[in-house]
PDB file of C-alpha atoms in Angstrom:
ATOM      1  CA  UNK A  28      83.293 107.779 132.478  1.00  0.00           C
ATOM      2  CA  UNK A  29      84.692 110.131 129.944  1.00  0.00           C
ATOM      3  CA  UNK A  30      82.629 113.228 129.679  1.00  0.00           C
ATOM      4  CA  UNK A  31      83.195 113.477 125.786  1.00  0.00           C
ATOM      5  CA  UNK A  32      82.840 110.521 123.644  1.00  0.00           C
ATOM      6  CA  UNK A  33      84.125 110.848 119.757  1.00  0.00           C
ATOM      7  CA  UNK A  34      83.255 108.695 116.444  1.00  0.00           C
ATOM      8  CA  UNK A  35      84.219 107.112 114.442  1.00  0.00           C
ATOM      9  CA  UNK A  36      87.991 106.950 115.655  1.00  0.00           C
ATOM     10  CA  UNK A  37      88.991 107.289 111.562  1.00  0.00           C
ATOM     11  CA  UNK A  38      86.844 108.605 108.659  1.00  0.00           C
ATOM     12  CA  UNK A  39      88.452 108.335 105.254  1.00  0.00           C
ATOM     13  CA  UNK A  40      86.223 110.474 102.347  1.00  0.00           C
ATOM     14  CA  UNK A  41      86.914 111.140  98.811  1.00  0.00           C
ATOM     15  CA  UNK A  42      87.411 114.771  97.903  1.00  0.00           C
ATOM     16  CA  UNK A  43      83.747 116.547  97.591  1.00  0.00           C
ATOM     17  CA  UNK A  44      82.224 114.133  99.510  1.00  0.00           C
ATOM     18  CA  UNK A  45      80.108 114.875 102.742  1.00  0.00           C
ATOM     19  CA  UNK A  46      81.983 114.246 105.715  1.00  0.00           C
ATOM     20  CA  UNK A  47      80.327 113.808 109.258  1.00  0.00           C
ATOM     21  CA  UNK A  48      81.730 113.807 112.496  1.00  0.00           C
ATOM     22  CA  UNK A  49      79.847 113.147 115.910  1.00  0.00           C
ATOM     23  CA  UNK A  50      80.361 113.886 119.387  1.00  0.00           C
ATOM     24  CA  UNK A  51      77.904 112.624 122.199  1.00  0.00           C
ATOM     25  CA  UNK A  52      78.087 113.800 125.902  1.00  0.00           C
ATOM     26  CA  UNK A  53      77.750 112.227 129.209  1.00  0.00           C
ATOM     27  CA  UNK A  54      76.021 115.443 131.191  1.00  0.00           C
ATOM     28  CA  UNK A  55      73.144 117.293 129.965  1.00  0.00           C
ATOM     29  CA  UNK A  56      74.065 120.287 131.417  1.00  0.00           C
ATOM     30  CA  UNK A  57      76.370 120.955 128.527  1.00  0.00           C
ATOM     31  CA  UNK A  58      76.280 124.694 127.278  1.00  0.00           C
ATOM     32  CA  UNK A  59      79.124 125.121 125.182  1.00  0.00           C
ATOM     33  CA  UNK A  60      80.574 123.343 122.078  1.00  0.00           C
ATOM     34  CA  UNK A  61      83.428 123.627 119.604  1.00  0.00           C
ATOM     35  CA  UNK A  62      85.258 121.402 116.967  1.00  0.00           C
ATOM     36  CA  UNK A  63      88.621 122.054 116.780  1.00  0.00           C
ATOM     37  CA  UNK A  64      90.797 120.837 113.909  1.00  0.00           C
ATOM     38  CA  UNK A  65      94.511 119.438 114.433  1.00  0.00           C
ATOM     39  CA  UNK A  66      96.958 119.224 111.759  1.00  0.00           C
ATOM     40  CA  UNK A  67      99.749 117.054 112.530  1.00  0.00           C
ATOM     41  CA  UNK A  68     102.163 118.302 114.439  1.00  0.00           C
ATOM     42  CA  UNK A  69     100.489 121.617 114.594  1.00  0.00           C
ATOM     43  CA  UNK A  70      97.905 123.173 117.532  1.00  0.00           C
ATOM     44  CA  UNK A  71      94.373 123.253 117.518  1.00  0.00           C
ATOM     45  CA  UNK A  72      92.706 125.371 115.266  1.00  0.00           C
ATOM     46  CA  UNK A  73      89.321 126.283 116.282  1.00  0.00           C
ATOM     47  CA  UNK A  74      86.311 125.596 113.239  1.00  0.00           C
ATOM     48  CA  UNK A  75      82.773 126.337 114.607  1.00  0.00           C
ATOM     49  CA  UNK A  76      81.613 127.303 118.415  1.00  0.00           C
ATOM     50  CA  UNK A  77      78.021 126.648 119.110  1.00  0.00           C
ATOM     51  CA  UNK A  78      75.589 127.391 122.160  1.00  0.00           C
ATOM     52  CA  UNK A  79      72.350 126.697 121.248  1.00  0.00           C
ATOM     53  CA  UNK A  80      70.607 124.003 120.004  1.00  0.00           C
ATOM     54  CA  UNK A  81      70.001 124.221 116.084  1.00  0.00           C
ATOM     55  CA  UNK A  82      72.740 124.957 113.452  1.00  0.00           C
ATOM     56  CA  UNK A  83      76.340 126.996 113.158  1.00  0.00           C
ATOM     57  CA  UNK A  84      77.726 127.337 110.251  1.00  0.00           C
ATOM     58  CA  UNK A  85      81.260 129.052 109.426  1.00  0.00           C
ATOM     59  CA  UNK A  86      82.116 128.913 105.742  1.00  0.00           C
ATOM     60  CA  UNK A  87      82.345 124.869 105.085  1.00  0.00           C
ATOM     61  CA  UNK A  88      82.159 123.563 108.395  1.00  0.00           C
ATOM     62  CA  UNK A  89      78.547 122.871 109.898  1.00  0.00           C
ATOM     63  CA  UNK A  90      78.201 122.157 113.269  1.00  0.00           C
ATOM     64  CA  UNK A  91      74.762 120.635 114.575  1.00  0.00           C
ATOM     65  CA  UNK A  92      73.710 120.702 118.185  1.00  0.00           C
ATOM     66  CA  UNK A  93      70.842 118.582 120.017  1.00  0.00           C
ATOM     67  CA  UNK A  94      70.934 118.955 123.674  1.00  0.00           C
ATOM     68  CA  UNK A  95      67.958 116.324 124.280  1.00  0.00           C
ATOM     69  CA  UNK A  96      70.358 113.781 122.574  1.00  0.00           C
ATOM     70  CA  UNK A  97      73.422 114.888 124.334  1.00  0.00           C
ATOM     71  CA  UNK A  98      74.744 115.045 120.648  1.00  0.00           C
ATOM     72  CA  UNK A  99      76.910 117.462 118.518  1.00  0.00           C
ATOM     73  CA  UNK A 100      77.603 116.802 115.470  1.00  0.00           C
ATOM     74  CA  UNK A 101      80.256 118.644 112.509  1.00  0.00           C
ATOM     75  CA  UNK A 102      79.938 118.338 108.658  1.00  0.00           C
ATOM     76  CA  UNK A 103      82.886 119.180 106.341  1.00  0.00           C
ATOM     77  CA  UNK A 104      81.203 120.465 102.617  1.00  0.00           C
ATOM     78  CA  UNK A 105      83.076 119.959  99.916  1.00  0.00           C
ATOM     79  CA  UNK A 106      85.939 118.286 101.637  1.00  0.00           C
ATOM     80  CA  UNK A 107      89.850 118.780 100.210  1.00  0.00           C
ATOM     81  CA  UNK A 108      93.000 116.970 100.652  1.00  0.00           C
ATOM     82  CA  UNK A 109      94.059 119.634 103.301  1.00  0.00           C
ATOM     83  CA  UNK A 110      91.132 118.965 105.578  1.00  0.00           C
ATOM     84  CA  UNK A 111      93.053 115.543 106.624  1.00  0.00           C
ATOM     85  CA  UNK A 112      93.734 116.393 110.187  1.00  0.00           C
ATOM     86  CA  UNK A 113      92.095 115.099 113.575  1.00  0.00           C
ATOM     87  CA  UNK A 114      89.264 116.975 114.420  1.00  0.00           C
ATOM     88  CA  UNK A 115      88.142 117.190 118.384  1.00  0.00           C
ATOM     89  CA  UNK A 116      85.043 117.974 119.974  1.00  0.00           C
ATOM     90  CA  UNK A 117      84.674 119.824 123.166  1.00  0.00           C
ATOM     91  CA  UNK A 118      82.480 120.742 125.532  1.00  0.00           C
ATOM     92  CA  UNK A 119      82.129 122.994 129.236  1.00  0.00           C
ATOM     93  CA  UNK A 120      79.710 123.493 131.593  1.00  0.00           C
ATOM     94  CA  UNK A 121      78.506 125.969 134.351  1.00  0.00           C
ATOM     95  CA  UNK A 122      79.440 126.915 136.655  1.00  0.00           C
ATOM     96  CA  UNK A 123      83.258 126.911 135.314  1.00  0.00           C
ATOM     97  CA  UNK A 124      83.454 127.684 131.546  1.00  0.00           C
ATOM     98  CA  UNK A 125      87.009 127.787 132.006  1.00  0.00           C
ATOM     99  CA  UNK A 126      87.542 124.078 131.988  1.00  0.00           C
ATOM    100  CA  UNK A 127      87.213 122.642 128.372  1.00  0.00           C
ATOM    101  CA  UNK A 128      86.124 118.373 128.202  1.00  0.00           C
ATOM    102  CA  UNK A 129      87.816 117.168 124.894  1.00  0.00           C
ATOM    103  CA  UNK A 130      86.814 114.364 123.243  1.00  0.00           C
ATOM    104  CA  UNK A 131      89.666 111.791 121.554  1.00  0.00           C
ATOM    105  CA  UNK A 132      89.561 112.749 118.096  1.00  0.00           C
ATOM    106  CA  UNK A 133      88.107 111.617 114.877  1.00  0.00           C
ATOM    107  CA  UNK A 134      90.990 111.025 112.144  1.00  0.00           C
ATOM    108  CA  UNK A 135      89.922 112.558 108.797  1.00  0.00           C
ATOM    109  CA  UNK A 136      91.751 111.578 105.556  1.00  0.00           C
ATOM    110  CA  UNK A 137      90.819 113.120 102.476  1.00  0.00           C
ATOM    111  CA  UNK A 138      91.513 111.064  99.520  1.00  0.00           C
ATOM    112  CA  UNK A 139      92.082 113.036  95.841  1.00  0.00           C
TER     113      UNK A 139
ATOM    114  CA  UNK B  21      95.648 138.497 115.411  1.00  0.00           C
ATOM    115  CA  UNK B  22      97.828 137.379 118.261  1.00  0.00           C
ATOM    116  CA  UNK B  23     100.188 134.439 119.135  1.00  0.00           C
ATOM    117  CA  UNK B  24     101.352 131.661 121.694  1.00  0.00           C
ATOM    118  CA  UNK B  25     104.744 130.689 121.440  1.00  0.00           C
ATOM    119  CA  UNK B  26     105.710 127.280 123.222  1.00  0.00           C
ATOM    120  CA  UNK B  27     109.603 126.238 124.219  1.00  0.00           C
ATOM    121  CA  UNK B  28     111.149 124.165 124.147  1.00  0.00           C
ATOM    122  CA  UNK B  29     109.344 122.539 120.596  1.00  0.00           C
ATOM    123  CA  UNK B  30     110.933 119.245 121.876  1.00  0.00           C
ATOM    124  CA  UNK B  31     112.103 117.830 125.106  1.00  0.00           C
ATOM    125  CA  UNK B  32     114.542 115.161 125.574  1.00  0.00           C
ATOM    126  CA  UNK B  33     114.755 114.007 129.638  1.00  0.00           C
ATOM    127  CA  UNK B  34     115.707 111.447 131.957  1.00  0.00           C
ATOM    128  CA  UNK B  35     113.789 110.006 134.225  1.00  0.00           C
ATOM    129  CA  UNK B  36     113.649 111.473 137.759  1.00  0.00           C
ATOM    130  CA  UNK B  37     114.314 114.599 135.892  1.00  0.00           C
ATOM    131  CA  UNK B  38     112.681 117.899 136.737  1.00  0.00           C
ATOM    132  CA  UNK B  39     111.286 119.682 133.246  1.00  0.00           C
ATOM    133  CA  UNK B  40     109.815 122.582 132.437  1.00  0.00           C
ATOM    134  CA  UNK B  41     108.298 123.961 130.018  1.00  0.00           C
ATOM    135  CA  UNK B  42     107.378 127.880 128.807  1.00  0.00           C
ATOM    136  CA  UNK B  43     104.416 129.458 127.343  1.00  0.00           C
ATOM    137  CA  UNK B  44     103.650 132.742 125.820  1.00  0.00           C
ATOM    138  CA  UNK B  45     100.616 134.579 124.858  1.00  0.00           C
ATOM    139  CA  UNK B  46     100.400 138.373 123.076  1.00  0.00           C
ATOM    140  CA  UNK B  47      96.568 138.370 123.031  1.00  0.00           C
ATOM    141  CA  UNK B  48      96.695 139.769 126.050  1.00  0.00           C
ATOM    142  CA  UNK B  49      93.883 136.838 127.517  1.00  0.00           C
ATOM    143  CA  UNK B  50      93.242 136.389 131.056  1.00  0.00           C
ATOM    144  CA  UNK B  51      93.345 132.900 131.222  1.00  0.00           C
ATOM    145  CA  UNK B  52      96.182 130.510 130.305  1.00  0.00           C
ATOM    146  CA  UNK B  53      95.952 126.869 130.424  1.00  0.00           C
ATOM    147  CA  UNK B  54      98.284 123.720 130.280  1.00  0.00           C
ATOM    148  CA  UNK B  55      96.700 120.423 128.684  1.00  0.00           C
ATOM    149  CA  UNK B  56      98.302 117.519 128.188  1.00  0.00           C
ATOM    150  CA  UNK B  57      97.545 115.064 124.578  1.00  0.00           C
ATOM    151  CA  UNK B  58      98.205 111.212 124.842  1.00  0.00           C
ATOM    152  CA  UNK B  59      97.453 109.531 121.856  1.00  0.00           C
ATOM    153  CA  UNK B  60      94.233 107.945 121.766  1.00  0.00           C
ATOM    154  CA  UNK B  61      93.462 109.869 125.012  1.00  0.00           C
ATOM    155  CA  UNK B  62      92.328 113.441 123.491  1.00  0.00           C
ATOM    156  CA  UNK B  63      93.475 116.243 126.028  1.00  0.00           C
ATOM    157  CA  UNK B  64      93.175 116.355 129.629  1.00  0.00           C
ATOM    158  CA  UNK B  65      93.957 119.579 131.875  1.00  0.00           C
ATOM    159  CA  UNK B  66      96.809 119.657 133.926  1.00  0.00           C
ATOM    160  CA  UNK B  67      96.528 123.620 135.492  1.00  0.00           C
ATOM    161  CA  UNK B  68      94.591 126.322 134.488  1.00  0.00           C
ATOM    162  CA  UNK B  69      95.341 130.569 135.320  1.00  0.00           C
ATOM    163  CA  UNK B  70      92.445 133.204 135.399  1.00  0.00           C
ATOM    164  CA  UNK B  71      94.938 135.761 136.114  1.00  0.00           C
ATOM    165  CA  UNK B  72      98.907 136.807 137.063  1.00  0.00           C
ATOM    166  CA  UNK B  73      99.852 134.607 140.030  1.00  0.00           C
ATOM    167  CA  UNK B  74      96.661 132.112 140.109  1.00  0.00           C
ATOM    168  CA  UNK B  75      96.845 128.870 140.082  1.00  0.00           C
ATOM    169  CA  UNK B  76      93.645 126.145 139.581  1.00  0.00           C
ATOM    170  CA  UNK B  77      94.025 122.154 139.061  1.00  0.00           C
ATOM    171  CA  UNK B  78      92.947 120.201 136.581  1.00  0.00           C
ATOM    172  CA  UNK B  79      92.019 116.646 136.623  1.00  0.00           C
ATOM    173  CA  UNK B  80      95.568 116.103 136.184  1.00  0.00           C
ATOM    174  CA  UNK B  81      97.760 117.657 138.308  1.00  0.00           C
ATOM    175  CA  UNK B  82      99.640 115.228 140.249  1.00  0.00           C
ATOM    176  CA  UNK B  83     102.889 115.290 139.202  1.00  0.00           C
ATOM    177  CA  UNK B  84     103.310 118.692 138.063  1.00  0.00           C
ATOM    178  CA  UNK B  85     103.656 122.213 139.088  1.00  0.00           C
ATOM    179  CA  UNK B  86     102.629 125.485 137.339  1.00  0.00           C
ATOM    180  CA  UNK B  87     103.453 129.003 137.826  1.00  0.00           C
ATOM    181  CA  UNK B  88     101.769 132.230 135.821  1.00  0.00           C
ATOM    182  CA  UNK B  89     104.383 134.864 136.326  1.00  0.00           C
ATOM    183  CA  UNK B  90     103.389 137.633 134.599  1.00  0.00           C
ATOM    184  CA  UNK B  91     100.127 138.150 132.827  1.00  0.00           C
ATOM    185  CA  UNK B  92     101.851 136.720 128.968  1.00  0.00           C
ATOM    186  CA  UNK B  93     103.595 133.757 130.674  1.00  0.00           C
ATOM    187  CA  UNK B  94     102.292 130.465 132.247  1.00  0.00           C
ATOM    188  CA  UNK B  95     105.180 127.608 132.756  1.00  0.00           C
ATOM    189  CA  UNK B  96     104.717 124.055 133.729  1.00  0.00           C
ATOM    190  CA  UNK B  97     107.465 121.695 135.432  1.00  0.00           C
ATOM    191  CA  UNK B  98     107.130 118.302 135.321  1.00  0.00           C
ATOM    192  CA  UNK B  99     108.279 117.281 138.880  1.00  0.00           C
ATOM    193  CA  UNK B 100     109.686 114.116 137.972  1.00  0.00           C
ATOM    194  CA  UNK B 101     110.058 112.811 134.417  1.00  0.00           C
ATOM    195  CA  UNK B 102     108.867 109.011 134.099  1.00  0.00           C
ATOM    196  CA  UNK B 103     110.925 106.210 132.158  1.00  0.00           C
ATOM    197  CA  UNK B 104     109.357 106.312 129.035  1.00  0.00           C
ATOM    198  CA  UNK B 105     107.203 109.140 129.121  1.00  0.00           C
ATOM    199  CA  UNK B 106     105.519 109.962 125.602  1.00  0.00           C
ATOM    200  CA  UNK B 107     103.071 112.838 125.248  1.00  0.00           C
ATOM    201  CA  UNK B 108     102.355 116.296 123.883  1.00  0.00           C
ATOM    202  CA  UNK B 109     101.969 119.109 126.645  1.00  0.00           C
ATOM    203  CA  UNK B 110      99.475 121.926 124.832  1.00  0.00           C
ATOM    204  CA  UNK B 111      99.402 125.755 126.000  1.00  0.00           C
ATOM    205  CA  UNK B 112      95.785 127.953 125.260  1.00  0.00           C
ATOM    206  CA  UNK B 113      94.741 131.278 126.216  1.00  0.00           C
ATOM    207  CA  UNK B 114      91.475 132.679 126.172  1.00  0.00           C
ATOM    208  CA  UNK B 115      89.623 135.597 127.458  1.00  0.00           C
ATOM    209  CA  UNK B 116      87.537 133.492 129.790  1.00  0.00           C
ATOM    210  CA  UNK B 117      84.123 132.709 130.685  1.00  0.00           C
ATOM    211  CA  UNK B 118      80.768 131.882 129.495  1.00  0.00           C
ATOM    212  CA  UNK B 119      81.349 131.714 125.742  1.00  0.00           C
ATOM    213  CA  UNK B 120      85.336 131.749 125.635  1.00  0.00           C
ATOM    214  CA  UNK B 121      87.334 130.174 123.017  1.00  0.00           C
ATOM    215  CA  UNK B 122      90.589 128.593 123.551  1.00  0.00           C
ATOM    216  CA  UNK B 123      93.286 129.678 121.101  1.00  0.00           C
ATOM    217  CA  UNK B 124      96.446 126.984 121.361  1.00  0.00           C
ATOM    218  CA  UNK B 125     100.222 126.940 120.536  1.00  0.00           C
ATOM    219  CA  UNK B 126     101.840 124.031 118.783  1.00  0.00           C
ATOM    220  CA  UNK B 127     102.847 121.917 121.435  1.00  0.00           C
ATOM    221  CA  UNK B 128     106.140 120.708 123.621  1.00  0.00           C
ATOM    222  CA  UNK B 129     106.829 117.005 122.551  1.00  0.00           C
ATOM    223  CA  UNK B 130     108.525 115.287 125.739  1.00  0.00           C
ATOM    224  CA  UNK B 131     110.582 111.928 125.542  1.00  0.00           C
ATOM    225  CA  UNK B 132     111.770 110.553 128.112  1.00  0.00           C
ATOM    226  CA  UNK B 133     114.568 107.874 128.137  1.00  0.00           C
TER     227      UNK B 133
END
């Protein structure tokens, strides 16, 4: 069973509108979350880290965490044309931090 | 700010074929990795380095060999390249532990024919 599960698969938003991404997880032992954004052809670009149940926020990306759900969660404010990438979700878990689960990927288009 | 630089940017092979490919990292991190990105799939790890000259597995493994030479380098050779091969092989760095974040380069693209 995959560790990370993403949805939805595609998300298509006009520009300014809300966008929501979600990310549940298979093991409750979970510490450590980040969303990572991937332009095509391009590496990941890492958006919001989060430990702790509650909220992150890093300028317009808000990342939401609820452990007792097994669910993480990322919303794009104010969305633009050049947010269109695939955005991933990832977890680890002690002992080994090192090793990173990733989910499969949500593909954002942002329409003008 | 630092930087990881990934060659070859795209790799053409033939099956049976032994491949590798090169990462490097000026952040000076610790820890290197080598994921690999099927489409649909998200990422799974193929090695991972905490330091010069150490080696862990990921999930996947099989069929591939690592080697962290120096503290800035971590290569990956693909032991034998299968017919039709598609994928994306990713390089990250990262200070390690508890709270580390992964910083990535832009990817080898391997074909093979």
């Amino acid at each position: 069973q995959q560790k990370v599960q993403q949805s939805p698969e595609s998300l298509t938003v006009s520009e300014g509108a809300m966008a929501s991404l979600n990310c549940t997880f298979s093991d409750g032992t979970s510490d450590n979350f980040r969303w990572y954004r991937q332009h095509s052809g391009k590496g990941l670009e890492v958006l919001v880290s989060i430990f702790s149940d509650g909220e992150k926020e890093e300028g317009r990306f808000t990342a939401h965490l609820n452990r007792a759900s097994l669910h993480v969660s990322l919303h794009i404010r104010e969305p633009q044309p050049s947010d269109s990438a695939v955005y991933l979700c990832a977890m680890s878990m002690s002992p080994n931090y090192n090793v990173l689960y990733f989910g499969s990927g949500t593909k954002l288009t942002v329409e003008p | 700010g630092g930087i990881i630089t990934q060659t070859p940017k795209f790799l053409i092979g033939q099956e049976g074929q032994k491949l590798t490919l090169k990462c490097q990292q000026n952040f000076n991190h610790d820890t290197m990795y080598w994921y690999r990105q099927d489409s649909g799939k998200g990422l799974r790890l193929i090695y991972y380095s905490i330091t010069e000259n150490d080696l862990q597995k990921g999930d996947l493994s099989e069929g591939y060999d690592a080697s962290r030479e120096k503290k800035s380098s971590f290569s990956l050779t693909v032991t034998s390249a299968q017919k039709n091969e598609m994928a994306v092989f990713l390089c990250a760095s990262s200070i390690g532990g508890a709270q580390n974040t992964l910083y990535f380069g832009a990817g080898t693209r391997l074909s093979v024919l």
